[in-house]
XYZ file of C-alpha atoms in Angstrom:
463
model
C 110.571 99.084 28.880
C 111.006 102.032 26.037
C 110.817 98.850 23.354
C 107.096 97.936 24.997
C 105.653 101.417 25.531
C 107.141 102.428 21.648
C 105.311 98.942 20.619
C 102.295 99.497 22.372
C 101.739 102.727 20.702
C 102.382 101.311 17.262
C 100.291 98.210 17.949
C 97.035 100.531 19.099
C 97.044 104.025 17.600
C 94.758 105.401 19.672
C 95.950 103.662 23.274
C 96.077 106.362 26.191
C 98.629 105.272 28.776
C 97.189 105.440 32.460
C 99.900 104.035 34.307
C 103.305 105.829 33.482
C 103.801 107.511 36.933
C 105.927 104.842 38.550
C 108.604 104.501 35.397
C 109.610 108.376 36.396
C 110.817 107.712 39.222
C 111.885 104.030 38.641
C 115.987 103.625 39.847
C 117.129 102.475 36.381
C 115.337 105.403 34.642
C 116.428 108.162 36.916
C 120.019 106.643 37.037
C 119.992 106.856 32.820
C 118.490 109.858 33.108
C 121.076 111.708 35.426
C 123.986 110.400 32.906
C 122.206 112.045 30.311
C 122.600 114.975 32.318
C 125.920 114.821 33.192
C 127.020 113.910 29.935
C 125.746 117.078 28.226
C 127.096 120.179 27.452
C 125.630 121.644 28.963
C 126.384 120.233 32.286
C 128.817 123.349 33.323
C 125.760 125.400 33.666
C 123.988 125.960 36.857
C 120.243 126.719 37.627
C 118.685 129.159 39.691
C 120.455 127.123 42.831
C 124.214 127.681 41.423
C 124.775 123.986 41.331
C 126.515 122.560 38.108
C 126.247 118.807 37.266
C 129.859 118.595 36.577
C 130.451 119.544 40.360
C 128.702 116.992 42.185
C 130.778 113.560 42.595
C 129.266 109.857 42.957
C 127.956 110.324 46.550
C 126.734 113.249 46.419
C 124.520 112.103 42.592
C 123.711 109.231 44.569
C 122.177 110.988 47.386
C 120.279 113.451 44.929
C 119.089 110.115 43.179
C 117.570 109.272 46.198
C 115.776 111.979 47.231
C 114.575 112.643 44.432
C 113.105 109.542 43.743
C 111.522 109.789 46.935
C 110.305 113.001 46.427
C 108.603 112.425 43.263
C 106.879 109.197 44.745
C 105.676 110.665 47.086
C 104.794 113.523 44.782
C 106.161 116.536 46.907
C 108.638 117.418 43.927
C 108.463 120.951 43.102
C 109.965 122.341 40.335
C 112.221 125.754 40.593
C 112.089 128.342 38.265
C 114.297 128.199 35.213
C 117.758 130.623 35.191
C 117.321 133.216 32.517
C 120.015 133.843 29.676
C 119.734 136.028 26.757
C 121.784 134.836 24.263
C 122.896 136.989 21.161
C 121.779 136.259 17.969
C 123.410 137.695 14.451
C 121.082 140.017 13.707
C 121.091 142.002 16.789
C 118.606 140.231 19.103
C 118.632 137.830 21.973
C 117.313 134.685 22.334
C 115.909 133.291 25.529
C 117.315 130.188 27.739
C 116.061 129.576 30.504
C 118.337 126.756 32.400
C 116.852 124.668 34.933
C 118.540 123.193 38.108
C 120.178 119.629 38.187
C 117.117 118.007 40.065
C 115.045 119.354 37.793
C 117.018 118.416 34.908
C 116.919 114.840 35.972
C 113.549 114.470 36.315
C 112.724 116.093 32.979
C 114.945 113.639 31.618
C 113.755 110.344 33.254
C 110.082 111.883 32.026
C 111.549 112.357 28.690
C 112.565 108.759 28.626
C 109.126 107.503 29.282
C 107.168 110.190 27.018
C 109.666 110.013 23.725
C 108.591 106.225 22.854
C 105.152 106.664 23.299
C 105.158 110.243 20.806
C 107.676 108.883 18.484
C 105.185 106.398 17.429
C 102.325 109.224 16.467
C 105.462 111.865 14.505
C 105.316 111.690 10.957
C 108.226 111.206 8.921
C 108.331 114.774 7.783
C 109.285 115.567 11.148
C 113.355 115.666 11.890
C 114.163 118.070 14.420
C 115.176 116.689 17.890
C 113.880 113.017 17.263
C 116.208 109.902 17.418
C 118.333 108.563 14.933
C 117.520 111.592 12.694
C 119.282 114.659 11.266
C 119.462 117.724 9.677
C 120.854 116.255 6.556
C 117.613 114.365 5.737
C 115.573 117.068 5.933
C 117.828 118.411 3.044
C 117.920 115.073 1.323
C 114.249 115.121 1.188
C 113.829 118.896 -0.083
C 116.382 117.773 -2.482
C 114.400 114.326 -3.379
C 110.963 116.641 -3.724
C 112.385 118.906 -5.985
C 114.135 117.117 -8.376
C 113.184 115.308 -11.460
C 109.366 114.178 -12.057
C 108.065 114.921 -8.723
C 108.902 118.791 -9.599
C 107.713 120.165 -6.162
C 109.062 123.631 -7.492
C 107.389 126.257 -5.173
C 108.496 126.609 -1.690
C 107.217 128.108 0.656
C 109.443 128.940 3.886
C 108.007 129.292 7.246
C 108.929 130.629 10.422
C 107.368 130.763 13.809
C 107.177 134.273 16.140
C 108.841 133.432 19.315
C 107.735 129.443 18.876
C 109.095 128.556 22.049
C 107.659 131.341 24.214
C 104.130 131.921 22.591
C 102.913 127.853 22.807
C 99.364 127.542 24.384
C 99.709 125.818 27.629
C 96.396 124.912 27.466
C 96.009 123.600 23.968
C 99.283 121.848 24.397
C 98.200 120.085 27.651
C 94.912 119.168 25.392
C 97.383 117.223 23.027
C 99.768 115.589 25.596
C 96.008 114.030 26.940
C 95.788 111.852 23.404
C 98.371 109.125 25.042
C 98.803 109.965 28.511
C 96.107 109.390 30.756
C 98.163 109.122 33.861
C 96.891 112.734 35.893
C 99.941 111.924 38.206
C 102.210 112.664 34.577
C 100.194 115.297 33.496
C 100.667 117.077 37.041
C 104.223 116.923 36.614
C 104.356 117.893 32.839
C 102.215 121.046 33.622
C 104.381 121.848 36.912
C 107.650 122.258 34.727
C 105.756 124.419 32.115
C 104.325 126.506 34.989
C 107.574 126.624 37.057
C 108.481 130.524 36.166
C 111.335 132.457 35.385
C 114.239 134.180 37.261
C 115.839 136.462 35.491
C 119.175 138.075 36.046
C 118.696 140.529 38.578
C 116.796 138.171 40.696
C 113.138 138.668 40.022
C 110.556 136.072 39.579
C 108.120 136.418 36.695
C 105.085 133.599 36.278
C 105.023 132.057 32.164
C 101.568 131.717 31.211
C 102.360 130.942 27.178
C 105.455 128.771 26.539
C 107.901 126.003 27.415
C 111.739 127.152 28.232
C 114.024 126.692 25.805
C 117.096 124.943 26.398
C 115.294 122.492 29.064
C 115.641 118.720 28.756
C 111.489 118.389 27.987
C 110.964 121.134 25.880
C 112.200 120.375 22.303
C 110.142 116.852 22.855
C 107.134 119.458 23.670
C 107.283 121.608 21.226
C 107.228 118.553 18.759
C 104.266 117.381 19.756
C 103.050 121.256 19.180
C 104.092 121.607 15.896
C 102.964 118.289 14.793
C 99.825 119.809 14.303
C 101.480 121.149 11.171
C 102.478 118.045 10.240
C 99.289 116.372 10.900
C 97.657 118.773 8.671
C 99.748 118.063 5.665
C 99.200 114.332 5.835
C 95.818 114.334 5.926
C 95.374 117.057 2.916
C 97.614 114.242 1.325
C 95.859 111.357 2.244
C 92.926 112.789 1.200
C 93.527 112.368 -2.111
C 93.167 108.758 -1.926
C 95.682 106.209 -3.376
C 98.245 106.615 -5.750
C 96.545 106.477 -9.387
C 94.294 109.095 -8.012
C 96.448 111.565 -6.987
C 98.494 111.013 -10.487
C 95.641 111.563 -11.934
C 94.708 114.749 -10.066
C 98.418 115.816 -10.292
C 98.111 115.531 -14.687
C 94.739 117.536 -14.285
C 96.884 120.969 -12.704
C 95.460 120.247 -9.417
C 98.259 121.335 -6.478
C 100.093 118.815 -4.213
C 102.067 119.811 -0.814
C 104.434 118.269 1.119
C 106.321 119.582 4.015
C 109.557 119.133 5.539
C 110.172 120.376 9.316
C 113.131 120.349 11.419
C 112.055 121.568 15.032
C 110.211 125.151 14.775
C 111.881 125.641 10.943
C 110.329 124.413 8.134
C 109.410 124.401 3.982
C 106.352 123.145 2.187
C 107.115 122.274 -0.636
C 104.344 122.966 -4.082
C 103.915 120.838 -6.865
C 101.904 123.478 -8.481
C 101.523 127.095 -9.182
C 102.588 130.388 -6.977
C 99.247 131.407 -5.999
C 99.065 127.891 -4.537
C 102.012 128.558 -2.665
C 100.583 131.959 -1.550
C 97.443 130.766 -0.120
C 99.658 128.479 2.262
C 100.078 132.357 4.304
C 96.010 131.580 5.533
C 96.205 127.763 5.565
C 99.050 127.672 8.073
C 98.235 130.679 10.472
C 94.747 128.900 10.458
C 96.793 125.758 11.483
C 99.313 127.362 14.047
C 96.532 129.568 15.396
C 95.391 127.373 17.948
C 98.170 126.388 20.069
C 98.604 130.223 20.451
C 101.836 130.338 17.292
C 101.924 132.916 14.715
C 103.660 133.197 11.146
C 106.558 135.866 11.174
C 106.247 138.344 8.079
C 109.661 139.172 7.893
C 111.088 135.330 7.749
C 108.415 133.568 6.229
C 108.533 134.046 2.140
C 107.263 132.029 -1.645
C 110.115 131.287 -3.758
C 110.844 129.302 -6.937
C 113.203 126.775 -6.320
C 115.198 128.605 -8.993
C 115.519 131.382 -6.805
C 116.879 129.472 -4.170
C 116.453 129.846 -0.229
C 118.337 129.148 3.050
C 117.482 126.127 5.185
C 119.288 124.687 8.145
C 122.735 126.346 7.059
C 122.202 124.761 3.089
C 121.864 126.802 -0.067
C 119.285 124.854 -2.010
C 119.109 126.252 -5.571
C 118.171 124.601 -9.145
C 120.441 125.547 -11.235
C 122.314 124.622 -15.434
C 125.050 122.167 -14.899
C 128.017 123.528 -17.057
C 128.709 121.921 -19.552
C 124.598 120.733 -20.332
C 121.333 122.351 -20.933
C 119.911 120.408 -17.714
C 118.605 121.984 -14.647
C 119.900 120.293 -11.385
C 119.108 120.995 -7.964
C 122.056 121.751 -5.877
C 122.897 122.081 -2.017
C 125.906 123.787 -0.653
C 126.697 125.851 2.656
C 125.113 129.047 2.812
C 127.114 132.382 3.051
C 125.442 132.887 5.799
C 127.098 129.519 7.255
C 130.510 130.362 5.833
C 130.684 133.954 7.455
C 129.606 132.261 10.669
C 132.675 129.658 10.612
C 135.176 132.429 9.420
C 134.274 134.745 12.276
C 135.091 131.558 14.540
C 138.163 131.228 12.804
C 138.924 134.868 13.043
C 138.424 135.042 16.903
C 140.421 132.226 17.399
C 143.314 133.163 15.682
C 143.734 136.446 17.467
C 147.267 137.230 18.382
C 146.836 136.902 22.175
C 144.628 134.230 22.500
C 146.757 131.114 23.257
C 149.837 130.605 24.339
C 151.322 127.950 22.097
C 150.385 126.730 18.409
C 149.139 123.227 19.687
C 146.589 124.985 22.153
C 145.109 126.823 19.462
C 145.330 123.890 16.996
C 143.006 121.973 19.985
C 140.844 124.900 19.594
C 140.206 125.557 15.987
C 140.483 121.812 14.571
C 137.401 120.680 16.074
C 135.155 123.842 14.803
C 136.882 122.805 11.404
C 135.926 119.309 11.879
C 132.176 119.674 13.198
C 131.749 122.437 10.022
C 132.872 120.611 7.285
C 131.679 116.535 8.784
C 127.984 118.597 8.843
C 128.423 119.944 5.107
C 130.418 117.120 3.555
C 127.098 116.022 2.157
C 126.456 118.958 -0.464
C 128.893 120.069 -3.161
C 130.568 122.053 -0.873
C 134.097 121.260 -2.241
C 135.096 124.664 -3.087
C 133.589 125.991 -0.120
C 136.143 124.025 1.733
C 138.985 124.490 -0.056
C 138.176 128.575 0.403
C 138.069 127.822 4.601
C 141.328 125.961 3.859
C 143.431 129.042 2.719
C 142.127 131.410 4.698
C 142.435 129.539 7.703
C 146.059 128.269 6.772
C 147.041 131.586 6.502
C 145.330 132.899 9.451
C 147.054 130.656 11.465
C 150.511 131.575 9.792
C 149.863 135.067 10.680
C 149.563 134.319 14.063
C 152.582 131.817 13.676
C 154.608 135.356 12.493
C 153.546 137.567 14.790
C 154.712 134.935 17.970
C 158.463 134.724 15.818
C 158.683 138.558 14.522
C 162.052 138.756 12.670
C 162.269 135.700 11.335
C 162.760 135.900 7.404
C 159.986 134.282 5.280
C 162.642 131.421 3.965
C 164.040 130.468 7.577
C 160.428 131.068 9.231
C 159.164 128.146 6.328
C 162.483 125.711 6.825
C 162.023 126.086 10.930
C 158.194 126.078 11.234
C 156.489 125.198 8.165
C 158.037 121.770 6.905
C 156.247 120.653 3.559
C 154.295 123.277 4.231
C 152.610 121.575 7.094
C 151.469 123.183 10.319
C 151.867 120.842 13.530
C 152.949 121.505 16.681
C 154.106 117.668 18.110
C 151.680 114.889 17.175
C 148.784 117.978 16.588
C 148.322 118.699 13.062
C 146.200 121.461 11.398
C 142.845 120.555 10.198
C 142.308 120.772 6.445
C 138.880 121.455 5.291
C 140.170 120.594 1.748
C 141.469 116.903 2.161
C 137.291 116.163 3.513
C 135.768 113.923 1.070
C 132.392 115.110 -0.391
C 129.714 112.624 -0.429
C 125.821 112.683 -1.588
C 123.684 111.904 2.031
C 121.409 109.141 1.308
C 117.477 110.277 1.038
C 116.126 107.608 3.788
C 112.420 108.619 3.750
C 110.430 106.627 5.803
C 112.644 104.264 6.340
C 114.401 105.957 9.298
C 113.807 103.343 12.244
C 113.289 104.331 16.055
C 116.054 102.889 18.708
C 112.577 100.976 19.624
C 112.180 99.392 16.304
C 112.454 95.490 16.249
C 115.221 94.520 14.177
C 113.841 91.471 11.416
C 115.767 89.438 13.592
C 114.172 90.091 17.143
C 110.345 90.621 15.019
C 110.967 86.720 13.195
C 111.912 85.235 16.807
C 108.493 87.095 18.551
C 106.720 86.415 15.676
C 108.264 82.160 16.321
């Protein structure tokens, strides 16, 4: 059914879908949908009704299944209001969850599963954040693809969004869901989740008039079709300068080109140009963001060369003389930034107290090693690993010491460290340094949906 509703609105850009209401709460798409949600991580958490997904067994998900497929038929479903969380963030402020309850959660999901195909099919590809099939790493890989060589886009300009989550226009967003969904019965039920309030930790309800929560199931698939207004933008300044031999030509003749690269609420444009171009971007994108109620942050948002180098999604991205040469590269590495964040993990972990035998904390701190370096394996971040290599080997021989005090450096390394090899049993210590580096392959448009018909399937319709 995804496969039809994703072809659909390929097949007929400007289709609005009137009869989606009945897939919601459809027994295959709610039962999918609650394994997302029991499956996450976030399944230990509980909503505003103290209920965790990881608590309920088969009868009792079964029963919920039911009712809540009855309740949304018959459209009595009511949504509760989200749990409130502040989480810290590094530089001293909070960010807001709010975490909904496991109905709730479940029905966002199944409403996910019926929205995402039809949306996926209107997202550019400069869009990468919370989508299918795509990553992080090819946002890089494109910022690295734009600036390099030739296509010299050499100006950047870095954006951030005040409070992008909290701050969206209900209204305005409600006027974009309306370009594919005509179904009122969907819309209801869309605009009853972003109205459903906030409890916060000492028990008081507060209404949200601006925003969609973050951390729910529905939101980052919101807030994409938010931002794609940005996105939208871009591609038509592009398109507008007709086909390729005339935007060479207007290229050669010093006129600017922009292309931008986004990854949720984060995101560069990248100038093939000069700074002031770059600096007029500051009007041309508040205009932009302005009305679905966003605003540019000051402090965050900057111009730089590529030269300079900036921070994006944990990379360094930097042009800089390979040794040896006179040429300019452009190079990608983990920020330091990035590399205090893993050390402090690395740090708290190996505090002398914290587990009670080596092969706990080995199950602890190999797969923060792993996740770290599998996510920056793709940039030259070779010596980056090899530095998270010593210091955590000798973090964790610290700890090691201090659980065998008196032991003499010689006997410690004969008993304990064989070939200088940390391993409790069959658990070995993770080294960063033995992770081969590899270049991440710049995709482009070529990134296909789950919904996409393989040449296979498309020859035997097309047959």
């Amino acid at each position: 059914m995804q496969r039809k509703l994703h072809h659909w609105a390929v097949n007929d850009s400007g289709r609005c879908f009137d009869d989606l209401y009945n897939l919601v709460y459809d027994p295959a798409f709610l039962t999918v949908a609650w394994e997302r949600v029991r499956t996450n991580k976030g399944a230990r958490s509980a909503g505003a009704d103290g209920i965790a997904a990881r608590s309920l067994g088969p009868s009792q998900a079964a029963g919920m299944l039911q009712n809540l497929r009855q309740e949304v038929k018959e459209r009595t479903f009511r949504p509760d209001p989200v749990r409130e969380v502040m989480i810290p963030k590094a530089n001293g402020r909070s960010r807001r969850l709010g975490i909904a309850t496991v109905a709730d959660r479940v029905v966002q999901a199944s409403l996910k599963l019926v929205l995402e195909p039809i949306y996926e099919a209107d997202f550019r590809p400069s869009s990468y954040g919370f989508r299918p099939r795509r990553r992080a790493q090819d946002a890089i890989a494109e910022i690295h693809y734009l600036a390099s060589g030739a296509r010299a886009y050499h100006w950047v300009f870095e954006g951030d969004i005040t409070a992008c989550f909290d701050e969206i226009s209900h209204t305005a967003l409600m006027d974009r869901v309306r370009d594919r969904v005509g179904d009122k019965r969907v819309l209801a039920l869309v605009k009853a989740f972003l109205k459903a309030g906030i409890l916060s930790k000492d028990l008081v309800y507060r209404g949200n008039l601006t925003g969609t929560p973050q951390g729910g199931i529905l939101s980052p698939l919101l807030s994409n079709i938010a931002l794609s207004i940005l996105d939208e933008h871009f591609d038509a300044k592009w398109k507008a300068l007709g086909p390729e031999w005339k935007r060479i030509k207007y290229r050669r003749s010093g006129g600017p080109t922009m292309k931008i690269v986004r990854y949720a609420d984060d995101f560069v444009v990248m100038v093939h140009g000069s700074r002031d171009d770059a600096e007029a971007l500051w009007e041309e994108i508040a205009a932009v963001l302005a009305p679905m109620g966003l605003r540019l942050s000051a402090e965050k948002s900057r111009v730089c060369h590529i030269d300079e180098g900036f921070d994006f999604l944990g990379f360094r991205i930097q042009r800089q003389t390979k040794k040896g040469t006179t040429k300019k590269y452009v190079y990608t590495w983990p920020s330091k930034k990035a590399l205090a964040s893993v050390i402090d993990k690395v740090r708290q972990l190996t505090r002398r107290h914290r587990h009670r035998t080596l092969a706990d904390l080995l199950r602890r701190i190999n797969p923060v090693l792993r996740g770290w370096c599998n996510y920056f394996r793709h940039g030259v971040s070779k010596r980056t690993f090899s530095y998270l290599d010593h210091f955590t080997w000798w973090r964790v021989v610290t700890w090691m010491r201090k659980r065998h005090h008196g032991l003499a450096w010689g006997v410690f390394c004969r008993r304990l460290l064989p070939r200088w090899q940390i391993r409790d049993g069959k658990t070995a210590l993770f080294r960063p340094q033995k992770v081969e580096v590899t270049r991440y392959r710049y995709r482009g448009t070529q990134i296909p949906t789950p919904w996409t018909a393989r040449p296979s399937e498309a020859t035997a319709t097309t047959a």
